[in-house]
Amino acid sequence: MDALAGNIVSRLFTAEDRRFTIVLNRDGFLLREDVQEALRFASVTVAHGMAIDLRIFVETELDETSGRVLFIQDEEFEVLPDIASRADVVTFQARNLFPRYHWETIRQRDYYTLRWLFEQKQILKLDAVATGFVLQQYDNSQARVDDEMRQLMTQWEAVCAKLDFHRPQRWASALSSIMLRAIELDRWHEMIAPITELNAAFQEFLRQSYVSIASASLGRNCPRNVCQVLPFIAKQENAKSALIVVDGMNLWQAEVLRSHFAKNIEGVTTQYDASFSWLPSTTELSRQAIFRGDRPVETYSQNPHNEEKLWDEFWLSKKVLASLIYYQYDGDVDEVPLMRQYFGYVTADLDDKMHSATNYMYLYDDTRRWANDGRLLGVVKTLLNAGFTIYITTDHGNIEPQSEVRLAQHEKTGASWSGRHITLHPSANKQMFAGAHAGDVLQINDESQTFYPADRHIFSRENHVTHGGTHWLEVIIPFITIRKP
C-alpha cells in the first residue's frame, strides 16, 4: 500500500488483536470512492450504512470476511454493546493527516494529489497561498500525469469489466473520454495494449453476432447500425431534423466535437451514443447504407449526386413533400435549407486530415484545429437556431496501422479489395487464402468470400492513420444528438 493509505489504516486499526473497526467520519472523507479504492487495495474490506446495516453486516457477512474490515457510519449512531465488544469504535478526521497544509485548499482534491502531498517533506505550516503553490507544483509535474494515467486505466478496466458489445451506446462515450484524455496527456502509447486486448474480444463477438447486428430491429434510443440512421430519425417526433455525416471520424474525435459544441453553444444538450458501421466499412457501402436507410447494394456509385438522390428517395417514401427535403455536400449553410424539415449534410474534411496524419497525436492536433476553425460549429449553431434537432454520425472510424498484409497478384485477380477488406473471386480457394495468411486475416461470415485484416493490419502500404478492417475503432461509430431544450 502507499504511504497515505498505510497511515489511514494505522489510525483506523489501532489494536493488533482487532481486525474490525467501526468509524465515525463526519467530514465524509472515508466515504469517497477513491479513498475506499485505496483502502481495498490495502486489503481492507469496506462497508458503510446506518445501525440496521451494521447489524445485518455483522450477523451475515463479518465472519465470512477475512482480513481487516472497516464499517463507516453514514451518520452518527450508537453502536450497541454486543457489536462494540467485537470492534474498535473510533473517530476519524482527514485534516489530521495533513497538519502542515491549509485543509480547505486541499480537501476537494483527488486521492492521487493528496497522496503526493502526504509524501512531501513539509517542515513549516503553510497558509492557503503557500498550499496553492505546492498544488501548482504537483499539477505541473510528471507525477500528476503518471497518477492520472493510472486513474484512467482503472476507469478503463471498470468499464470493460461489464462491457456489452451489443450495446456500444452504454460504454463508447466513457472509453472515448479516456482515450482522448490519454492523447491530451501525450500517453497514447499506454492505451495500445488495452485497446488491442479489447479488440481481440470484439473480433470474436463479430464472428458470432455481426450477421444479427446487420439485420437487427430498429433501436429505441439510437440506431443499432448505419442502415437504421434514417429510419431512427424518421421515428423521432421532431418538427425539423438535420443529419450531419462527418466522413471517417473515430470515437475520440467525436468526443472532441461533442465537448467543443457543449462549451461553445449556450443552452445546448448533447447525447453521445454509438452504433455499428457496415462491413466492409468502405464509403461506397457504409455511407450508402446511411443515406439509403437500408442495406447497401454493390452496384452503387459513390458521389454527392447519388447521395442526394438516396436522401430524397428515402424521405419521399415517407410521404414527405419534396419541398421539405434538402441535401448539401460541405460548405456553409445559407437560408435555403433552414425552411426545410429534413436536412442532410456531409463533410469529408476530417477524413482528409485522417489520411494525412502520421499517427493519432498528429490527428488530434488536426482535429482540434478543425473544430476550432468554427466552420462546422457555425453550421450547427445556424441549424439549432432554426429549430433543428441535429444528429451527427460517420460511416466508419480509423486506426493507426501496424503492418501490411501483402496480397499476391493472383489473390487480387478478379477480387474486390481495399486496404480494409478483400472479397475473393468466386472461383478462388478461400481455404488456401486463409492458410497463406494465417493469423493476419479473419472472416466474419464463413459463408462469404470476404476476408478482413486482423488487429491493426491493413491490405495496403500506408504510413498514416487509415481505415481499419474490423477493428472496433473502425466499426463502432459515434452517434451524437444535439438539441436546444
Coordinates of C-alpha atoms in Angstrom, one line a residue:
M1 CA 0.0 0.0 0.0
D2 CA 1.1 3.6 -0.5
A3 CA 2.2 5.8 2.5
L4 CA -1.1 7.7 2.8
A5 CA -3.2 4.5 2.8
G6 CA -0.8 3.0 5.3
N7 CA -1.2 5.9 7.7
I8 CA -5.0 5.8 7.3
V9 CA -5.1 2.1 8.1
S10 CA -2.8 2.6 11.2
R11 CA -5.2 5.3 12.5
L12 CA -8.2 3.1 12.0
F13 CA -6.8 -0.2 13.3
T14 CA -5.1 0.7 16.5
A15 CA -5.2 -2.6 18.3
E16 CA -3.2 -5.6 16.8
D17 CA -5.8 -8.1 18.1
R18 CA -8.8 -6.4 16.5
R19 CA -9.5 -6.7 12.8
F20 CA -12.9 -5.0 12.8
T21 CA -13.3 -1.2 13.2
I22 CA -16.4 0.9 13.2
V23 CA -15.6 4.6 12.4
L24 CA -17.4 7.9 12.6
N25 CA -16.1 10.2 9.9
R26 CA -18.0 13.5 10.0
D27 CA -16.1 15.1 7.1
G28 CA -17.1 12.2 4.8
F29 CA -13.5 11.6 3.6
L30 CA -13.7 7.8 4.1
L31 CA -16.9 7.6 2.0
R32 CA -15.1 8.9 -1.1
E33 CA -14.8 6.2 -3.7
D34 CA -11.2 7.0 -4.5
V35 CA -10.3 6.7 -0.8
Q36 CA -12.2 3.4 -0.5
E37 CA -10.5 2.1 -3.5
A38 CA -7.1 2.8 -1.9
L39 CA -8.3 1.0 1.3
R40 CA -9.5 -2.0 -0.7
F41 CA -6.1 -2.1 -2.4
A42 CA -4.6 -2.1 1.1
S43 CA -6.6 -5.3 1.8
V44 CA -9.3 -3.6 3.9
T45 CA -12.9 -4.7 3.3
V46 CA -15.1 -1.6 3.4
A47 CA -18.8 -1.3 4.2
H48 CA -21.0 1.6 5.3
G49 CA -24.5 2.4 6.4
M50 CA -26.7 3.1 9.4
A51 CA -27.3 1.0 12.5
I52 CA -29.5 -1.6 10.8
D53 CA -27.0 -2.0 8.1
L54 CA -24.3 -2.6 10.6
R55 CA -26.4 -5.2 12.4
I56 CA -27.1 -7.1 9.1
F57 CA -23.4 -6.9 8.2
V58 CA -22.2 -8.2 11.5
E59 CA -24.7 -11.1 11.5
T60 CA -24.4 -12.1 7.8
E61 CA -21.0 -11.1 6.4
L62 CA -18.4 -10.3 9.1
D63 CA -17.5 -13.9 9.9
E64 CA -17.2 -14.7 6.2
T65 CA -14.8 -11.9 5.6
S66 CA -11.1 -12.4 6.1
G67 CA -8.5 -9.7 6.9
R68 CA -9.3 -6.2 8.2
V69 CA -12.9 -4.9 8.0
L70 CA -14.0 -1.3 8.2
F71 CA -17.6 -0.2 8.7
I72 CA -18.2 3.6 8.1
Q73 CA -21.1 5.2 9.8
D74 CA -23.1 7.2 7.2
E75 CA -24.4 9.3 10.1
E76 CA -23.6 9.1 13.8
F77 CA -25.4 6.4 15.7
E78 CA -24.9 4.4 18.9
V79 CA -23.0 1.1 18.5
L80 CA -24.8 -1.5 20.7
P81 CA -22.6 -3.3 23.3
D82 CA -22.7 -6.7 21.7
I83 CA -21.3 -5.3 18.4
A84 CA -18.9 -2.9 20.2
S85 CA -17.3 -5.8 22.0
R86 CA -16.2 -7.2 18.7
A87 CA -14.8 -4.0 17.3
D88 CA -12.8 -0.9 17.8
V89 CA -15.0 2.2 17.6
V90 CA -13.1 5.2 16.5
T91 CA -13.5 8.8 15.2
F92 CA -11.5 9.9 12.1
Q93 CA -10.8 13.3 10.7
A94 CA -8.9 13.6 7.4
R95 CA -7.4 17.0 8.2
N96 CA -5.3 15.3 10.9
L97 CA -3.4 13.6 8.1
F98 CA -2.2 17.0 6.7
P99 CA -1.3 19.2 9.7
R100 CA 1.1 21.4 7.7
Y101 CA -1.3 22.2 4.8
H102 CA -4.3 24.5 4.6
W103 CA -7.0 21.9 4.7
E104 CA -9.8 23.8 3.0
T105 CA -7.5 24.3 0.0
I106 CA -6.7 20.6 -0.5
R107 CA -9.9 18.9 0.9
Q108 CA -11.6 18.5 -2.5
R109 CA -8.5 17.3 -4.4
D110 CA -8.4 13.7 -5.7
Y111 CA -6.7 10.9 -3.8
Y112 CA -3.6 10.9 -6.1
T113 CA -3.0 14.6 -5.3
L114 CA -3.4 14.0 -1.6
R115 CA -1.1 11.0 -1.7
W116 CA 1.6 13.2 -3.3
L117 CA 1.1 15.9 -0.7
F118 CA 1.4 13.4 2.1
E119 CA 4.7 12.1 0.8
Q120 CA 6.3 15.6 0.6
K121 CA 8.6 16.7 3.5
Q122 CA 6.9 19.8 4.8
I123 CA 8.6 21.4 7.8
L124 CA 6.7 24.7 8.1
K125 CA 2.9 25.1 8.4
L126 CA 1.6 26.5 5.1
D127 CA -1.2 29.0 4.6
A128 CA -3.8 28.9 1.7
V129 CA -1.5 30.7 -0.7
A130 CA 1.6 28.6 0.0
T131 CA -0.5 25.4 -0.2
G132 CA -1.8 26.6 -3.5
F133 CA 1.8 27.0 -4.8
V134 CA 2.6 23.4 -3.7
L135 CA -0.5 22.2 -5.5
Q136 CA 0.5 24.0 -8.6
Q137 CA 3.9 22.3 -8.4
Y138 CA 2.2 18.9 -8.4
D139 CA -0.2 19.9 -11.3
N140 CA 2.8 20.7 -13.5
S141 CA 4.8 17.6 -12.6
Q142 CA 5.3 14.3 -14.3
A143 CA 3.9 12.7 -11.1
R144 CA 0.5 14.2 -11.8
V145 CA 0.5 12.7 -15.3
D146 CA 1.5 9.3 -14.0
D147 CA -1.2 9.4 -11.4
E148 CA -3.9 10.5 -13.9
M149 CA -2.9 7.7 -16.3
R150 CA -3.2 5.2 -13.5
Q151 CA -6.6 6.6 -12.8
L152 CA -7.6 6.4 -16.4
M153 CA -6.5 2.8 -16.7
T154 CA -8.5 1.9 -13.6
Q155 CA -11.6 3.5 -15.2
W156 CA -10.9 1.6 -18.4
E157 CA -10.8 -1.7 -16.6
A158 CA -14.0 -0.9 -14.7
V159 CA -15.9 -0.1 -18.0
C160 CA -14.5 -3.1 -19.8
A161 CA -15.4 -5.4 -16.9
K162 CA -19.1 -5.0 -17.6
L163 CA -18.9 -4.1 -21.3
D164 CA -21.7 -5.4 -23.6
F165 CA -20.7 -5.3 -27.3
H166 CA -24.3 -5.5 -28.3
R167 CA -24.9 -2.1 -26.6
P168 CA -22.0 0.2 -27.6
Q169 CA -24.1 3.3 -26.6
R170 CA -23.6 2.2 -23.0
W171 CA -19.8 2.4 -23.0
A172 CA -18.4 4.1 -26.1
S173 CA -18.7 7.6 -24.6
A174 CA -16.7 6.5 -21.4
L175 CA -13.9 4.9 -23.4
S176 CA -13.8 7.8 -25.8
S177 CA -13.2 10.2 -23.0
I178 CA -10.4 8.0 -21.6
M179 CA -8.7 7.7 -25.0
L180 CA -9.0 11.4 -25.6
R181 CA -7.5 12.3 -22.2
A182 CA -4.6 9.8 -22.8
I183 CA -3.8 11.6 -26.0
E184 CA -4.0 15.0 -24.3
L185 CA -1.5 13.7 -21.7
D186 CA 0.8 12.5 -24.5
R187 CA 0.4 9.0 -23.2
W188 CA -1.4 7.3 -26.1
H189 CA 1.2 4.6 -26.3
E190 CA -0.1 3.2 -23.0
M191 CA -3.5 2.7 -24.5
I192 CA -2.4 0.4 -27.3
A193 CA -2.2 -2.8 -25.2
P194 CA -5.7 -2.5 -23.5
I195 CA -7.2 -1.4 -26.9
T196 CA -5.7 -4.5 -28.5
E197 CA -6.9 -6.7 -25.8
L198 CA -10.4 -5.3 -26.2
N199 CA -10.2 -5.8 -29.9
A200 CA -9.4 -9.5 -29.6
A201 CA -12.7 -10.0 -27.8
F202 CA -14.5 -7.8 -30.2
Q203 CA -13.3 -9.9 -33.2
E204 CA -14.8 -13.0 -31.7
F205 CA -18.0 -11.1 -30.9
L206 CA -18.3 -10.0 -34.6
R207 CA -17.8 -13.6 -35.8
Q208 CA -20.7 -14.7 -33.6
S209 CA -23.0 -11.7 -33.8
Y210 CA -22.4 -9.4 -36.8
V211 CA -25.0 -11.0 -39.0
S212 CA -27.7 -10.4 -36.4
I213 CA -26.5 -6.9 -35.8
A214 CA -26.7 -6.1 -39.5
S215 CA -30.3 -7.3 -39.5
A216 CA -31.4 -6.0 -36.1
S217 CA -34.7 -4.4 -35.4
L218 CA -34.7 -0.6 -35.1
G219 CA -33.0 0.7 -31.9
R220 CA -35.2 2.6 -29.5
N221 CA -32.7 5.1 -28.2
C222 CA -30.2 5.2 -31.1
P223 CA -29.6 3.4 -34.4
R224 CA -28.0 -0.1 -33.9
N225 CA -26.3 0.1 -37.3
V226 CA -25.8 2.6 -40.2
C227 CA -28.9 1.2 -42.0
Q228 CA -31.1 2.4 -39.2
V229 CA -29.9 6.1 -39.1
L230 CA -32.7 7.5 -41.3
P231 CA -35.4 5.2 -40.0
F232 CA -34.4 6.2 -36.5
I233 CA -34.6 9.9 -37.3
A234 CA -37.9 9.4 -39.1
K235 CA -39.3 7.8 -35.9
Q236 CA -38.5 10.8 -33.8
E237 CA -41.2 13.4 -33.0
N238 CA -39.1 16.4 -34.2
A239 CA -40.5 19.2 -36.3
K240 CA -37.1 19.6 -38.0
S241 CA -34.2 17.1 -38.2
A242 CA -30.7 17.6 -39.6
L243 CA -28.2 14.8 -40.2
I244 CA -24.5 15.7 -40.3
V245 CA -22.2 12.9 -41.6
V246 CA -18.5 13.5 -40.8
D247 CA -16.6 11.1 -43.0
G248 CA -14.0 9.0 -41.3
M249 CA -14.5 10.2 -37.7
N250 CA -13.5 7.9 -34.8
L251 CA -14.9 7.8 -31.3
W252 CA -12.4 10.0 -29.5
Q253 CA -12.6 12.6 -32.4
A254 CA -16.4 12.6 -31.9
E255 CA -15.8 13.4 -28.2
V256 CA -13.6 16.4 -29.3
L257 CA -16.5 17.7 -31.3
R258 CA -19.2 17.0 -28.7
S259 CA -17.3 18.8 -25.9
H260 CA -16.5 21.7 -28.3
F261 CA -20.1 22.2 -29.1
A262 CA -21.2 21.8 -25.5
K263 CA -18.7 24.5 -24.4
N264 CA -19.4 27.0 -27.3
I265 CA -23.2 26.8 -27.7
E266 CA -25.2 28.2 -24.9
G267 CA -28.1 26.1 -23.6
V268 CA -27.3 23.1 -25.8
T269 CA -27.7 19.5 -24.7
T270 CA -25.6 16.7 -26.2
Q271 CA -26.1 13.0 -26.1
Y272 CA -23.3 10.6 -27.1
D273 CA -24.4 7.2 -28.3
A274 CA -22.8 4.7 -30.6
S275 CA -23.7 2.3 -33.4
F276 CA -22.1 -0.1 -35.9
S277 CA -20.8 0.6 -39.4
W278 CA -21.4 -1.7 -42.3
L279 CA -18.8 -4.3 -43.2
P280 CA -16.9 -3.8 -45.3
S281 CA -16.9 -0.2 -44.0
T282 CA -16.0 1.4 -47.3
T283 CA -17.7 4.7 -48.0
E284 CA -19.4 3.2 -51.0
L285 CA -21.2 0.7 -48.7
S286 CA -21.3 2.2 -45.2
R287 CA -22.2 5.7 -46.1
Q288 CA -24.6 4.5 -48.8
A289 CA -26.3 2.5 -46.1
I290 CA -26.8 5.7 -44.1
F291 CA -28.4 7.6 -46.9
R292 CA -30.4 4.6 -48.3
G293 CA -31.8 3.9 -44.9
D294 CA -31.4 0.2 -45.7
R295 CA -28.8 -2.4 -46.7
P296 CA -26.4 -1.1 -49.3
V297 CA -26.1 -2.5 -52.8
E298 CA -22.9 -3.4 -54.6
T299 CA -23.7 -1.6 -57.8
Y300 CA -23.9 1.8 -56.2
S301 CA -21.5 4.5 -57.4
Q302 CA -20.5 6.8 -54.5
N303 CA -20.7 10.6 -55.2
P304 CA -22.6 13.5 -53.8
H305 CA -25.2 13.5 -56.6
N306 CA -26.2 9.9 -55.9
E307 CA -26.1 10.5 -52.1
E308 CA -28.6 13.4 -52.6
K309 CA -30.8 11.1 -54.7
L310 CA -30.8 8.4 -51.9
W311 CA -31.7 11.1 -49.3
D312 CA -34.6 12.4 -51.3
E313 CA -35.9 9.0 -52.2
F314 CA -36.0 7.9 -48.5
W315 CA -38.0 10.9 -47.3
L316 CA -40.3 10.8 -50.3
S317 CA -41.1 7.2 -49.5
K318 CA -42.2 8.5 -46.0
K319 CA -44.7 10.8 -47.7
V320 CA -42.6 14.0 -47.0
L321 CA -43.1 16.7 -49.6
A322 CA -40.1 17.3 -51.9
S323 CA -40.1 21.0 -50.9
L324 CA -39.3 20.0 -47.3
I325 CA -36.2 17.9 -48.2
Y326 CA -32.7 19.3 -48.7
Y327 CA -29.1 17.8 -49.1
Q328 CA -25.8 19.7 -49.0
Y329 CA -22.2 18.5 -49.5
D330 CA -19.9 20.6 -47.4
G331 CA -19.8 24.4 -47.2
D332 CA -21.6 27.0 -45.1
V333 CA -25.4 26.8 -44.6
D334 CA -27.5 29.6 -46.0
E335 CA -31.2 30.4 -45.6
V336 CA -32.4 27.9 -48.2
P337 CA -32.3 24.6 -46.1
L338 CA -33.5 26.4 -42.9
M339 CA -37.1 26.4 -44.2
R340 CA -37.0 22.6 -44.8
Q341 CA -37.9 19.7 -42.5
Y342 CA -35.1 17.3 -43.2
F343 CA -31.6 18.5 -44.0
G344 CA -28.7 16.2 -44.8
Y345 CA -25.1 17.5 -44.7
V346 CA -21.8 15.7 -45.5
T347 CA -18.3 16.9 -44.8
A348 CA -15.1 15.0 -45.8
D349 CA -12.7 17.5 -44.2
L350 CA -11.9 15.2 -41.2
D351 CA -11.4 12.2 -43.5
D352 CA -8.8 14.2 -45.5
K353 CA -7.0 15.1 -42.3
M354 CA -7.1 11.5 -41.2
H355 CA -5.3 10.3 -44.3
S356 CA -2.6 12.9 -43.9
A357 CA -1.9 12.2 -40.2
T358 CA 1.1 10.1 -39.4
N359 CA -0.3 9.0 -36.0
Y360 CA -3.1 9.9 -33.5
M361 CA -1.1 12.6 -31.9
Y362 CA -0.9 14.5 -35.3
L363 CA -4.6 13.6 -35.9
Y364 CA -5.5 15.0 -32.5
D365 CA -3.9 18.3 -33.3
D366 CA -5.6 18.5 -36.7
T367 CA -9.0 17.6 -35.2
R368 CA -8.7 20.3 -32.6
R369 CA -7.7 22.9 -35.2
W370 CA -10.6 21.8 -37.4
A371 CA -13.1 22.1 -34.6
N372 CA -11.7 25.4 -33.5
D373 CA -11.8 27.0 -37.0
G374 CA -15.5 27.3 -36.4
R375 CA -16.9 26.2 -39.7
L376 CA -18.9 23.1 -38.5
L377 CA -19.6 25.0 -35.3
G378 CA -21.2 27.7 -37.4
V379 CA -23.3 25.1 -39.3
V380 CA -24.5 23.6 -36.0
K381 CA -25.4 26.9 -34.5
T382 CA -27.3 28.0 -37.6
L383 CA -29.3 24.8 -37.6
L384 CA -30.1 24.9 -33.9
N385 CA -31.2 28.5 -34.1
A386 CA -33.5 27.5 -37.0
G387 CA -35.2 24.9 -34.7
F388 CA -33.4 21.7 -35.9
T389 CA -32.5 18.7 -33.8
I390 CA -29.1 17.6 -35.0
Y391 CA -27.7 14.1 -35.4
I392 CA -24.0 13.7 -36.1
T393 CA -22.5 10.4 -37.2
T394 CA -20.0 8.9 -39.6
D395 CA -19.6 6.0 -42.0
H396 CA -16.5 4.5 -40.3
G397 CA -13.7 5.2 -37.8
N398 CA -10.0 4.8 -38.3
I399 CA -6.8 3.2 -36.8
E400 CA -3.1 3.6 -36.6
P401 CA -1.9 0.8 -38.9
Q402 CA 0.6 -1.7 -37.6
S403 CA 1.8 -3.5 -40.7
E404 CA 0.8 -4.5 -44.2
V405 CA -0.6 -7.9 -45.2
R406 CA 0.8 -8.3 -48.6
L407 CA -1.6 -9.8 -51.2
A408 CA -0.2 -11.8 -54.1
Q409 CA -1.2 -10.8 -57.6
H410 CA -3.2 -14.0 -58.2
E411 CA -5.2 -13.2 -55.0
K412 CA -6.1 -9.8 -56.3
T413 CA -7.1 -11.0 -59.7
G414 CA -10.9 -10.8 -60.0
A415 CA -11.2 -9.7 -56.4
S416 CA -12.8 -6.6 -54.9
W417 CA -10.4 -5.2 -52.4
S418 CA -9.4 -2.2 -50.4
G419 CA -7.0 -1.6 -47.5
R420 CA -9.6 -3.0 -45.1
H421 CA -11.1 -6.0 -46.9
I422 CA -10.8 -8.4 -49.8
T423 CA -13.7 -10.3 -51.4
L424 CA -12.1 -13.1 -53.4
H425 CA -13.2 -14.1 -56.9
P426 CA -16.0 -16.8 -56.6
S427 CA -13.6 -19.4 -58.1
A428 CA -10.8 -18.6 -55.6
N429 CA -9.9 -21.2 -52.9
K430 CA -10.6 -19.3 -49.7
Q431 CA -9.1 -22.1 -47.5
M432 CA -5.8 -21.7 -49.4
F433 CA -6.0 -17.9 -48.9
A434 CA -6.7 -18.3 -45.2
G435 CA -3.8 -20.7 -44.8
A436 CA -1.4 -18.4 -46.7
H437 CA -2.3 -15.5 -44.4
A438 CA -2.9 -17.4 -41.1
G439 CA -3.1 -15.1 -38.1
D440 CA -3.2 -12.0 -40.3
V441 CA -6.7 -12.2 -41.7
L442 CA -10.1 -13.2 -40.5
Q443 CA -13.6 -13.9 -41.7
I444 CA -16.7 -12.5 -40.1
N445 CA -19.1 -14.6 -42.2
D446 CA -17.7 -18.1 -43.1
E447 CA -20.3 -18.3 -45.9
S448 CA -18.7 -15.4 -47.8
Q449 CA -15.5 -14.9 -49.8
T450 CA -14.7 -11.8 -47.8
F451 CA -11.7 -11.5 -45.5
Y452 CA -10.5 -8.7 -43.3
P453 CA -7.0 -7.8 -42.0
A454 CA -6.7 -8.8 -38.3
D455 CA -5.9 -6.4 -35.5
R456 CA -4.2 -3.3 -36.9
H457 CA -3.0 -4.9 -40.1
I458 CA -4.1 -3.5 -43.5
F459 CA -4.0 -4.7 -47.1
S460 CA -2.0 -1.7 -48.3
R461 CA 1.2 0.1 -47.6
E462 CA 0.2 3.3 -45.8
N463 CA 2.3 5.2 -43.2
H464 CA -0.6 7.2 -41.8
V465 CA -3.8 6.8 -40.0
T466 CA -6.3 4.9 -42.2
H467 CA -9.2 2.5 -42.3
G468 CA -9.1 -0.5 -40.1
G469 CA -10.8 -3.6 -41.3
T470 CA -12.9 -5.0 -38.4
H471 CA -11.1 -3.2 -35.6
W472 CA -13.5 -1.8 -33.0
L473 CA -12.1 1.7 -33.6
E474 CA -13.2 1.3 -37.2
V475 CA -16.5 -0.5 -36.7
I476 CA -18.0 1.2 -33.6
I477 CA -19.0 4.6 -34.7
P478 CA -20.4 7.6 -32.8
F479 CA -24.0 8.9 -32.9
I480 CA -24.4 12.3 -31.3
T481 CA -27.7 14.1 -30.7
I482 CA -27.6 17.9 -30.2
R483 CA -30.7 19.9 -29.4
K484 CA -31.8 23.0 -27.5
P485 CA -34.5 22.4 -24.9

